[in-house]
XYZ file of C-alpha atoms in Angstrom:
684
model
C -44.210 -47.982 1.869
C -46.489 -45.426 0.211
C -49.408 -46.416 2.456
C -47.251 -45.869 5.518
C -46.315 -42.427 4.295
C -49.977 -41.537 3.597
C -50.962 -42.624 7.092
C -48.227 -40.462 8.566
C -49.602 -37.462 6.681
C -53.020 -38.101 8.255
C -51.457 -38.356 11.727
C -49.796 -35.013 11.295
C -53.092 -33.485 10.228
C -54.752 -34.879 13.366
C -51.997 -33.509 15.593
C -51.811 -30.004 14.107
C -53.572 -28.210 11.261
C -51.978 -27.166 8.007
C -49.050 -29.542 7.422
C -47.783 -29.576 3.866
C -46.090 -32.439 2.107
C -42.401 -31.542 1.791
C -40.873 -30.782 -1.590
C -37.234 -31.844 -1.674
C -34.162 -32.502 -3.701
C -32.064 -35.637 -3.606
C -29.319 -35.629 -0.955
C -27.494 -38.819 -2.069
C -29.637 -41.137 0.052
C -28.967 -44.866 0.207
C -32.509 -45.592 -0.943
C -35.481 -43.682 -2.292
C -37.587 -43.861 0.851
C -36.026 -45.569 3.876
C -39.193 -46.799 5.612
C -39.057 -50.351 6.996
C -41.018 -52.922 8.990
C -40.794 -50.810 12.156
C -42.582 -47.929 10.421
C -45.390 -50.285 9.365
C -45.856 -51.540 12.917
C -45.926 -47.996 14.299
C -48.400 -46.982 11.591
C -50.781 -49.838 12.474
C -50.689 -48.914 16.170
C -51.428 -45.321 15.210
C -54.499 -46.458 13.268
C -55.758 -48.024 16.509
C -55.143 -44.635 18.237
C -53.337 -46.429 21.063
C -50.715 -43.714 21.392
C -49.538 -44.742 24.864
C -48.522 -48.124 23.410
C -47.073 -46.394 20.364
C -44.624 -44.492 22.573
C -43.406 -47.727 24.183
C -43.008 -49.482 20.825
C -41.107 -46.554 19.290
C -38.670 -46.536 22.236
C -38.140 -50.285 21.774
C -37.492 -49.954 18.041
C -35.103 -47.058 18.628
C -33.065 -49.049 21.178
C -32.917 -51.964 18.738
C -31.668 -49.682 15.958
C -34.694 -50.273 13.722
C -35.751 -46.611 13.986
C -33.305 -43.736 13.709
C -33.386 -41.043 16.435
C -34.899 -38.466 14.104
C -37.778 -40.807 13.089
C -38.327 -41.697 16.739
C -38.607 -37.988 17.591
C -41.097 -37.567 14.765
C -43.416 -40.408 15.835
C -43.296 -39.590 19.542
C -43.972 -35.868 19.090
C -47.018 -36.641 16.925
C -48.340 -38.939 19.664
C -47.687 -36.368 22.392
C -49.394 -33.616 20.388
C -52.500 -35.743 19.732
C -52.590 -36.685 23.447
C -52.379 -32.991 24.398
C -49.003 -33.387 26.143
C -47.302 -30.501 24.394
C -44.585 -30.058 27.028
C -43.274 -33.600 26.391
C -43.301 -32.869 22.661
C -41.463 -29.616 23.254
C -38.699 -31.371 25.198
C -38.168 -33.708 22.221
C -38.188 -30.863 19.697
C -35.227 -29.304 21.518
C -33.142 -32.300 20.412
C -33.591 -31.345 16.746
C -30.919 -28.676 17.234
C -28.304 -31.435 17.582
C -29.316 -33.232 14.342
C -26.793 -33.011 11.501
C -28.952 -32.813 8.367
C -26.011 -33.685 6.123
C -25.673 -37.010 7.960
C -29.247 -38.136 7.252
C -29.093 -41.245 5.081
C -32.683 -41.772 3.871
C -35.627 -39.918 2.480
C -37.667 -41.043 5.497
C -35.220 -39.395 7.909
C -35.221 -36.120 5.971
C -39.021 -36.026 5.832
C -39.218 -36.835 9.552
C -36.798 -34.015 10.329
C -38.749 -31.518 8.204
C -42.148 -32.502 9.613
C -40.831 -32.426 13.177
C -39.358 -28.968 12.706
C -42.626 -27.749 11.179
C -44.568 -29.037 14.165
C -41.975 -27.457 16.493
C -42.422 -24.060 14.849
C -46.217 -24.458 14.923
C -46.204 -25.297 18.645
C -44.067 -22.236 19.400
C -46.483 -20.128 17.357
C -49.443 -21.459 19.345
C -47.536 -20.576 22.533
C -47.137 -17.021 21.178
C -43.322 -17.282 21.382
C -43.067 -15.211 18.226
C -39.381 -14.326 18.450
C -38.467 -18.001 18.913
C -40.618 -18.966 15.920
C -38.642 -16.671 13.644
C -35.307 -17.794 15.048
C -36.053 -21.531 14.820
C -37.576 -21.283 11.326
C -34.551 -19.484 9.909
C -32.193 -21.782 11.820
C -33.801 -24.841 10.179
C -33.760 -23.084 6.798
C -30.020 -22.462 7.104
C -29.253 -26.074 8.040
C -31.365 -27.495 5.207
C -29.886 -25.164 2.593
C -26.374 -26.138 3.702
C -27.385 -29.753 3.055
C -28.673 -28.899 -0.442
C -32.397 -28.750 0.389
C -34.826 -26.181 -1.014
C -36.011 -23.262 1.128
C -37.759 -24.333 4.335
C -39.291 -20.918 5.069
C -41.107 -20.787 1.705
C -43.377 -23.757 2.545
C -47.007 -22.636 2.672
C -47.529 -23.255 6.401
C -44.077 -22.084 7.514
C -44.415 -18.886 5.471
C -47.866 -18.401 7.016
C -46.540 -18.847 10.565
C -43.609 -16.498 9.995
C -46.043 -13.911 8.632
C -48.369 -14.420 11.600
C -45.514 -13.810 14.047
C -44.484 -10.689 12.158
C -48.079 -9.431 12.364
C -48.099 -9.756 16.136
C -44.678 -8.081 16.276
C -46.074 -5.074 14.321
C -44.185 -5.936 11.114
C -47.176 -5.877 8.766
C -45.299 -5.273 5.448
C -42.945 -8.204 6.096
C -45.924 -10.352 7.094
C -47.718 -9.550 3.829
C -44.647 -10.706 1.865
C -44.619 -14.087 3.612
C -48.377 -14.506 3.171
C -47.896 -13.864 -0.555
C -45.209 -16.591 -0.636
C -47.607 -18.952 1.138
C -50.372 -18.227 -1.388
C -47.993 -18.750 -4.312
C -46.950 -22.136 -2.908
C -50.571 -23.180 -2.393
C -51.483 -22.270 -5.975
C -48.579 -24.329 -7.334
C -49.594 -27.235 -5.140
C -53.228 -27.229 -6.235
C -52.254 -27.345 -9.914
C -51.047 -30.940 -9.525
C -52.513 -31.997 -6.151
C -56.182 -31.304 -5.504
C -57.363 -34.230 -3.395
C -59.632 -33.475 -0.374
C -56.617 -33.510 1.935
C -54.794 -30.913 -0.196
C -57.884 -28.684 -0.269
C -58.284 -28.966 3.498
C -54.650 -28.122 4.234
C -54.680 -25.077 1.938
C -57.961 -23.901 3.485
C -56.490 -24.189 6.977
C -53.466 -22.146 5.975
C -55.650 -19.414 4.463
C -57.891 -19.430 7.526
C -54.894 -19.001 9.832
C -53.838 -15.937 7.816
C -57.364 -14.480 7.969
C -57.574 -15.030 11.733
C -54.199 -13.360 12.211
C -55.408 -10.243 10.411
C -58.657 -10.242 12.424
C -56.898 -10.567 15.767
C -54.517 -7.715 14.922
C -57.336 -5.379 13.833
C -56.511 -5.434 10.083
C -60.013 -6.342 8.969
C -59.776 -5.231 5.332
C -56.756 -7.502 4.795
C -58.676 -10.459 6.276
C -61.593 -10.229 3.810
C -59.886 -11.626 0.647
C -58.364 -14.526 2.603
C -61.801 -15.598 3.809
C -63.229 -15.223 0.296
C -60.509 -17.501 -1.128
C -61.572 -20.280 1.234
C -65.077 -20.424 -0.237
C -63.751 -21.751 -3.538
C -61.723 -24.436 -1.746
C -64.798 -25.472 0.248
C -66.896 -25.694 -2.914
C -64.230 -27.864 -4.575
C -64.072 -30.187 -1.543
C -67.878 -30.388 -1.263
C -68.228 -31.338 -4.941
C -65.155 -33.594 -5.125
C -65.703 -37.119 -6.558
C -63.973 -38.523 -3.464
C -65.812 -36.212 -1.070
C -64.762 -36.645 2.567
C -67.627 -35.593 4.882
C -65.286 -35.069 7.858
C -63.043 -32.718 5.886
C -66.036 -30.817 4.483
C -67.558 -30.391 7.951
C -64.253 -29.122 9.355
C -63.814 -26.622 6.516
C -67.390 -25.361 6.897
C -66.903 -24.862 10.643
C -63.632 -22.953 10.373
C -64.725 -20.727 7.477
C -68.023 -19.727 9.086
C -66.419 -19.060 12.461
C -63.931 -16.658 10.854
C -66.752 -15.017 8.917
C -68.681 -14.519 12.158
C -65.685 -12.865 13.844
C -65.003 -10.547 10.903
C -68.638 -9.549 10.427
C -68.992 -8.720 14.125
C -65.919 -6.495 14.358
C -67.072 -4.702 11.191
C -70.515 -4.041 12.691
C -72.488 -6.445 10.475
C -74.248 -8.177 13.368
C -77.008 -9.965 11.441
C -74.465 -11.453 9.029
C -72.250 -12.425 11.978
C -75.084 -14.283 13.711
C -75.951 -16.182 10.502
C -72.354 -17.267 10.083
C -72.123 -18.296 13.743
C -75.328 -20.295 13.402
C -73.855 -22.079 10.336
C -70.748 -22.807 12.417
C -72.803 -24.266 15.269
C -74.647 -26.553 12.819
C -71.412 -28.494 12.122
C -70.261 -31.652 13.866
C -66.937 -30.012 14.724
C -68.682 -27.270 16.719
C -70.166 -29.891 19.048
C -66.773 -31.248 20.068
C -65.691 -30.187 23.530
C -62.589 -28.296 22.371
C -64.641 -26.290 19.873
C -67.279 -25.525 22.516
C -64.605 -23.941 24.714
C -62.759 -22.119 21.932
C -65.980 -20.690 20.451
C -66.348 -18.567 23.577
C -64.136 -15.998 21.858
C -67.117 -15.009 19.691
C -69.561 -15.093 22.602
C -67.360 -12.751 24.648
C -66.959 -10.341 21.730
C -70.739 -10.200 21.286
C -71.307 -9.676 25.040
C -73.079 -13.015 25.489
C -71.333 -13.415 28.826
C -73.927 -15.675 30.416
C -73.701 -18.220 27.596
C -69.908 -18.109 27.670
C -69.874 -18.600 31.441
C -72.111 -21.667 31.097
C -69.807 -23.174 28.464
C -66.777 -22.568 30.671
C -68.267 -24.917 33.282
C -66.887 -27.672 31.029
C -63.372 -26.207 31.021
C -61.958 -28.547 33.671
C -63.138 -31.607 31.717
C -61.687 -30.166 28.502
C -58.299 -29.522 30.125
C -58.254 -32.988 31.661
C -59.233 -34.803 28.455
C -56.749 -32.752 26.424
C -53.915 -33.516 28.838
C -53.208 -29.848 29.601
C -51.126 -29.067 32.654
C -51.798 -25.946 34.699
C -49.030 -23.638 33.561
C -48.635 -19.954 32.742
C -49.832 -20.528 29.178
C -53.042 -22.214 30.420
C -53.650 -19.223 32.715
C -53.646 -16.783 29.822
C -55.504 -18.926 27.311
C -58.283 -20.452 29.416
C -58.473 -19.469 33.107
C -58.355 -15.682 32.654
C -61.076 -15.748 29.926
C -63.197 -17.932 32.230
C -62.696 -15.377 35.008
C -63.736 -12.504 32.707
C -66.829 -14.400 31.486
C -68.060 -15.010 35.029
C -67.295 -11.446 36.133
C -69.108 -9.872 33.196
C -72.027 -12.305 33.551
C -72.439 -11.186 37.158
C -71.295 -14.518 38.648
C -68.915 -12.875 41.071
C -68.679 -15.889 43.382
C -67.692 -18.112 40.445
C -65.187 -15.488 39.315
C -63.730 -15.417 42.817
C -63.363 -19.207 42.765
C -61.390 -18.952 39.499
C -59.174 -16.256 41.012
C -58.567 -18.452 44.076
C -57.723 -21.369 41.784
C -55.205 -19.202 39.932
C -53.626 -18.115 43.213
C -53.439 -21.689 44.520
C -51.746 -23.224 41.475
C -49.598 -20.265 40.456
C -46.535 -21.443 42.403
C -46.647 -24.939 40.904
C -47.162 -23.497 37.410
C -44.182 -21.207 37.867
C -42.095 -24.122 39.167
C -43.130 -26.192 36.134
C -42.105 -23.346 33.864
C -38.719 -23.194 35.592
C -38.271 -26.949 35.140
C -39.195 -26.645 31.477
C -36.656 -23.889 30.945
C -34.060 -25.926 32.804
C -34.741 -28.947 30.563
C -34.351 -26.751 27.505
C -30.982 -25.448 28.656
C -29.755 -28.913 29.677
C -30.735 -30.430 26.334
C -29.282 -27.752 24.098
C -26.143 -26.852 26.015
C -25.168 -30.185 27.589
C -21.395 -29.719 27.337
C -18.796 -28.578 29.838
C -17.655 -25.812 27.529
C -21.073 -24.093 27.925
C -21.176 -23.933 31.754
C -20.303 -20.242 31.947
C -22.916 -19.282 29.325
C -25.564 -21.334 31.159
C -24.825 -19.553 34.431
C -25.157 -16.145 32.770
C -28.430 -17.073 31.052
C -29.873 -18.487 34.268
C -29.058 -15.252 36.057
C -30.848 -13.248 33.353
C -33.850 -15.600 33.399
C -34.033 -15.405 37.199
C -34.143 -11.619 37.006
C -36.911 -11.755 34.399
C -38.896 -14.219 36.526
C -38.453 -11.959 39.529
C -40.009 -9.106 37.557
C -42.799 -11.428 36.390
C -43.569 -12.650 39.921
C -43.579 -9.094 41.258
C -45.905 -7.821 38.536
C -48.312 -10.764 38.760
C -48.389 -10.437 42.563
C -49.169 -6.719 42.350
C -51.913 -7.356 39.774
C -53.509 -9.989 42.015
C -53.330 -7.676 45.053
C -54.918 -4.845 43.060
C -57.603 -7.169 41.797
C -58.556 -8.429 45.274
C -58.451 -4.880 46.642
C -60.785 -3.615 43.913
C -63.016 -6.650 44.268
C -63.315 -6.141 48.063
C -64.195 -2.465 47.626
C -66.865 -3.276 45.052
C -68.403 -5.930 47.321
C -68.635 -3.466 50.199
C -70.291 -0.895 47.959
C -72.799 -3.507 46.791
C -73.780 -4.437 50.375
C -74.278 -0.782 51.352
C -76.451 -0.231 48.274
C -78.974 -2.879 49.476
C -80.607 -0.326 51.843
C -80.751 2.461 49.259
C -83.716 3.498 47.112
C -84.443 1.972 43.731
C -82.844 4.995 42.084
C -79.686 4.533 44.088
C -79.646 0.826 43.182
C -79.821 1.629 39.467
C -76.962 4.100 39.790
C -74.935 1.552 41.773
C -75.484 -1.058 39.064
C -74.315 1.379 36.401
C -71.177 2.146 38.404
C -70.539 -1.590 38.894
C -70.797 -2.186 35.142
C -68.460 0.732 34.433
C -65.998 -0.541 37.037
C -66.113 -4.015 35.526
C -65.405 -2.579 32.095
C -62.501 -0.478 33.378
C -61.014 -3.428 35.256
C -61.258 -5.595 32.159
C -59.555 -2.951 30.021
C -56.994 -2.394 32.785
C -56.079 -6.108 32.918
C -55.810 -6.215 29.119
C -53.685 -3.040 29.139
C -51.379 -4.388 31.847
C -51.052 -7.740 30.033
C -49.922 -5.863 26.923
C -47.666 -3.423 28.822
C -45.993 -6.323 30.676
C -45.801 -8.855 27.825
C -44.169 -6.455 25.331
C -41.028 -5.604 27.368
C -40.782 -9.144 28.769
C -40.928 -10.643 25.258
C -38.177 -8.240 24.149
C -36.044 -9.038 27.208
C -36.559 -12.775 26.679
C -35.788 -12.523 22.971
C -32.640 -10.452 23.391
C -31.351 -12.621 26.250
C -31.752 -15.742 24.081
C -30.071 -13.999 21.146
C -27.118 -13.055 23.363
C -26.940 -16.637 24.609
C -27.033 -18.201 21.146
C -23.489 -18.859 20.027
C -24.622 -19.422 16.426
C -25.511 -15.758 15.994
C -22.752 -13.248 15.247
C -23.380 -9.792 16.702
C -21.214 -6.793 15.849
C -20.413 -4.041 18.347
C -23.048 -1.602 17.067
C -25.822 -4.218 17.238
C -24.665 -5.299 20.704
C -24.844 -1.714 21.973
C -28.328 -1.355 20.461
C -29.500 -4.605 22.117
C -28.052 -3.570 25.476
C -29.739 -0.191 25.207
C -33.113 -1.798 24.493
C -32.660 -4.237 27.395
C -31.981 -1.320 29.755
C -34.897 0.693 28.292
C -37.427 -2.142 28.718
C -36.119 -3.017 32.198
C -36.654 0.606 33.217
C -40.137 0.451 31.649
C -41.094 -2.527 33.857
C -39.524 -0.910 36.940
C -41.505 2.293 36.308
C -44.710 0.288 36.000
C -44.082 -1.555 39.286
C -43.355 1.800 40.984
C -46.761 3.052 39.795
C -48.471 -0.003 41.242
C -46.793 0.638 44.595
C -47.769 4.313 44.472
C -51.306 3.285 43.641
C -51.789 1.901 47.155
C -51.657 5.525 48.349
C -54.982 6.233 46.609
C -56.746 4.183 49.261
C -54.818 5.624 52.222
C -56.398 8.345 54.367
C -53.246 9.170 56.299
C -51.429 12.444 55.744
C -47.904 12.859 54.425
C -45.415 14.416 56.810
C -44.002 17.677 55.399
C -40.590 18.486 56.870
C -38.521 19.569 53.861
C -37.637 23.212 53.279
C -37.259 23.827 49.569
C -37.933 26.384 46.875
C -40.752 25.840 44.332
C -38.194 26.133 41.531
C -36.172 23.267 43.009
C -39.271 21.049 43.138
C -40.046 21.932 39.528
C -36.507 21.297 38.317
C -36.370 17.839 39.892
C -39.725 16.893 38.328
C -38.572 18.150 34.924
C -35.385 16.100 35.104
C -37.306 12.991 36.196
C -39.769 13.308 33.282
C -36.987 14.067 30.736
C -39.425 16.419 29.042
C -36.581 18.596 27.765
C -35.306 15.598 25.763
C -38.691 14.980 24.140
C -38.299 15.665 20.432
C -41.947 16.226 19.555
C -42.559 19.296 21.758
C -41.028 22.519 23.123
C -40.918 23.076 26.865
C -40.379 26.129 29.061
C -40.588 27.072 32.749
C -41.898 30.440 33.911
C -41.367 31.426 37.563
C -43.150 34.470 38.978
C -41.055 37.028 40.920
C -42.965 36.199 44.113
C -42.153 32.478 43.854
C -38.556 32.877 42.683
C -37.138 33.804 46.100
C -39.683 31.818 48.097
C -38.978 28.793 50.327
C -41.746 26.708 51.870
C -42.136 23.509 53.915
C -43.347 20.415 52.049
C -42.616 16.719 51.503
C -40.178 17.261 48.654
C -40.192 13.673 47.328
C -43.981 13.459 47.083
C -44.368 16.968 45.633
C -41.781 16.150 42.944
C -43.518 12.862 42.109
C -46.942 14.483 41.768
C -45.582 17.211 39.477
C -43.650 14.585 37.488
C -46.889 12.671 36.840
C -48.536 15.844 35.479
C -45.569 16.454 33.153
C -45.592 12.813 32.055
C -49.295 13.150 31.247
C -48.549 16.220 29.096
C -45.856 14.325 27.173
C -48.199 11.405 26.378
C -51.137 13.488 25.191
C -49.355 16.331 23.397
C -48.149 15.878 19.818
C -47.817 18.080 16.726
C -50.882 16.680 14.931
C -53.325 18.282 17.318
C -52.212 21.734 16.148
C -53.553 21.169 12.620
C -56.409 23.503 11.766
C -55.529 26.094 14.425
C -54.479 29.653 13.811
C -51.399 29.123 15.949
C -49.360 26.935 13.589
C -46.190 26.285 15.536
C -43.825 23.650 14.207
C -44.009 21.758 17.491
C -46.449 21.231 20.297
C -45.781 23.229 23.441
C -45.782 22.561 27.190
C -45.353 25.340 29.768
C -44.780 24.974 33.506
C -45.777 28.132 35.430
C -44.837 28.610 39.103
C -46.573 31.201 41.220
C -47.614 31.940 44.814
C -49.895 34.078 46.919
C -50.404 34.483 50.639
C -51.869 31.001 51.127
C -50.420 28.627 48.577
C -47.817 27.773 45.942
C -49.178 26.841 42.504
C -47.654 24.754 39.716
C -49.553 25.074 36.424
C -48.838 22.539 33.639
C -50.276 23.882 30.396
C -50.051 22.014 27.061
C -51.353 22.251 23.504
C -52.441 18.606 23.467
C -55.725 16.855 22.838
C -57.434 18.467 25.812
C -60.141 17.132 28.133
C -63.909 17.695 27.710
C -65.311 19.764 30.569
C -67.760 17.011 31.527
C -64.771 14.694 32.148
C -62.939 17.173 34.408
C -63.385 15.044 37.534
C -63.775 11.648 35.880
C -60.188 11.660 34.591
C -58.897 11.592 38.181
C -60.584 8.229 38.804
C -58.299 5.219 38.803
C -57.970 3.234 35.524
C -59.729 5.955 33.488
C -58.366 6.754 30.000
C -60.396 8.865 27.590
C -58.557 7.158 24.736
C -58.234 3.437 25.516
C -55.680 2.987 22.697
C -53.231 5.448 24.257
C -50.091 4.447 26.100
C -50.231 4.023 29.892
C -52.371 2.414 32.610
C -54.774 5.236 33.534
C -53.647 5.635 37.161
C -51.120 8.507 36.943
C -53.538 11.385 37.590
C -55.220 9.415 40.405
C -51.873 8.916 42.151
C -50.860 12.570 41.650
C -54.077 13.932 43.159
C -53.897 11.469 46.080
C -50.343 12.552 46.931
C -51.204 16.252 46.825
C -54.390 15.879 48.841
C -52.526 14.023 51.556
C -50.301 17.110 51.807
C -53.495 19.245 52.176
C -53.211 20.487 48.613
C -55.279 19.967 45.462
C -54.986 19.242 41.730
C -57.713 20.527 39.404
C -58.335 20.785 35.676
C -58.887 24.318 34.396
C -61.953 23.824 32.163
C -61.807 27.419 30.871
C -58.576 26.695 28.983
C -59.444 25.299 25.484
C -56.120 25.112 23.623
C -55.221 21.785 25.242
C -55.170 20.862 28.913
C -54.193 22.963 31.929
C -53.676 21.231 35.289
C -53.251 23.342 38.442
C -51.415 21.819 41.416
C -51.639 23.897 44.592
C -49.793 23.228 47.857
C -50.342 25.072 51.161
C -47.738 27.754 51.807
C -45.943 27.157 55.072
C -43.278 29.872 55.075
C -39.860 29.419 56.565
C -39.223 31.818 59.487
């Protein structure tokens, strides 16, 4: 049955990149292999690439008892993955949790279980479900070790995927350790196994590590992993049994990674040479590669070329068997939207946005059905009914947050898009100079919107991933959690829920920027009371990295005036929140005033016409030429800083609607000083 086993290895390589032949110990099997006539028949059908028939035949053999359930799962998931029907494969992978590894009676069953679990982990990694990757990998490792099998997580591709997930979860040192384990395993493998297939698999694993470092901005760490691939390519190209398909695939992947790395490091000529070498390969001409190569085109601002390639997206999705779900939105439709927007094809971009809006409900429903299938498969016992109800309630709450956030983002997008269209039509009757200025503003707006969408995606995905991960941990009965860990998890759930709620509140407040109506001022309150409420809301006194004080002038201390208290407090809170974000001890280095902490002061004063609140910090400051620009929506002078760039816009809008004003004092140079003034309507 060796030929059958070799064919299976090739199938796995077609379905997903980087599979490694399992190394195992004997588990008292009845025979050395366990493959039979049914495996040969399935293998022959696979050679014909008639995977629809393969699924029917595997079901028939399983019902007849000629294929065990675990081997049936293995064959069917390979077929589904090659056909692009990942959701069907995922539903089968869930059944692996019920497999008792100790009860497996043949080498074939053990190998099928290991390969299936590897493909399961790989699919989760491709879906960016990083917390689930780590949990499932270590769960499989525990089960296999209990059955006497060597470490599952030390396999070259599993170690690589665990490291990749840790990279995206900001655990770089742990990731480096797993990448080192993967490299050690590859070196041991190549000592005794150096056929073209072995070289290709090791190259794919190294390339995945390099791409992970590139995508997380760790370019220096990516360089040696790309260099290592060159030697593998040379060995494959000069191999006595040279496989032209393998060599072409290796050349394509290596040069594409080189192009990405050279571009982000500013070596544009080298990047273009590498990209040209990539495009010269047969693999680059395949439809899937044409679509995926748009990543490089977008990075190099070749938006028109990317937009043209995306015209083939619908055919690619159809041929690959992709369903329109939330994952497809993020991976393909949103990049297509950005390519058309940045290429100036606004009508095409609008059509993509309309398509997203039209199929969003069905995609969300499909996601709900998928989650329901997962729960039904894993917890299909009466004793788990209460846990299922609790998990469904938590998932419903998370989906509610997701729907609300996505809806707000779409509303904001269409609002911004409508405003920009109106500006464009008005600019048609302007002079050539005005047209040039309008075009510059349109490009700047497009850039800010792109960065805003990316920022929001990150700000939303991070807390939602944590909420999803912790809710699944709490629902997993196999994990023991002590009281201290439970309190820590609960605290983080509350913290990230509040983070999402705060973000949604900002989106709602943002609608006020575009409102010209005034705010009714009927509240009689003292300036000190307004300040105290804003301070408590911002929790600035609890901020460890700075000192805070309030100074109230004698004139303002006994003063009461008429204002909209809620809106005045919110505007002042946003100024304090801005001071917290952009004030930290490092900015004091090199100054004569070497205080141990940064400092924020809130000064309250008044004169005959107005009440003033001055927020003064020792932070990074604002250049004088940006004094007005920072009040524009979505503007952040440092795009890597925390936040969405709309806080100052909302604060100024609120104050102006109360006939007041917020300005930046450009004379102050030790940080930033914002002055909020409100009209003084004295109480008789």
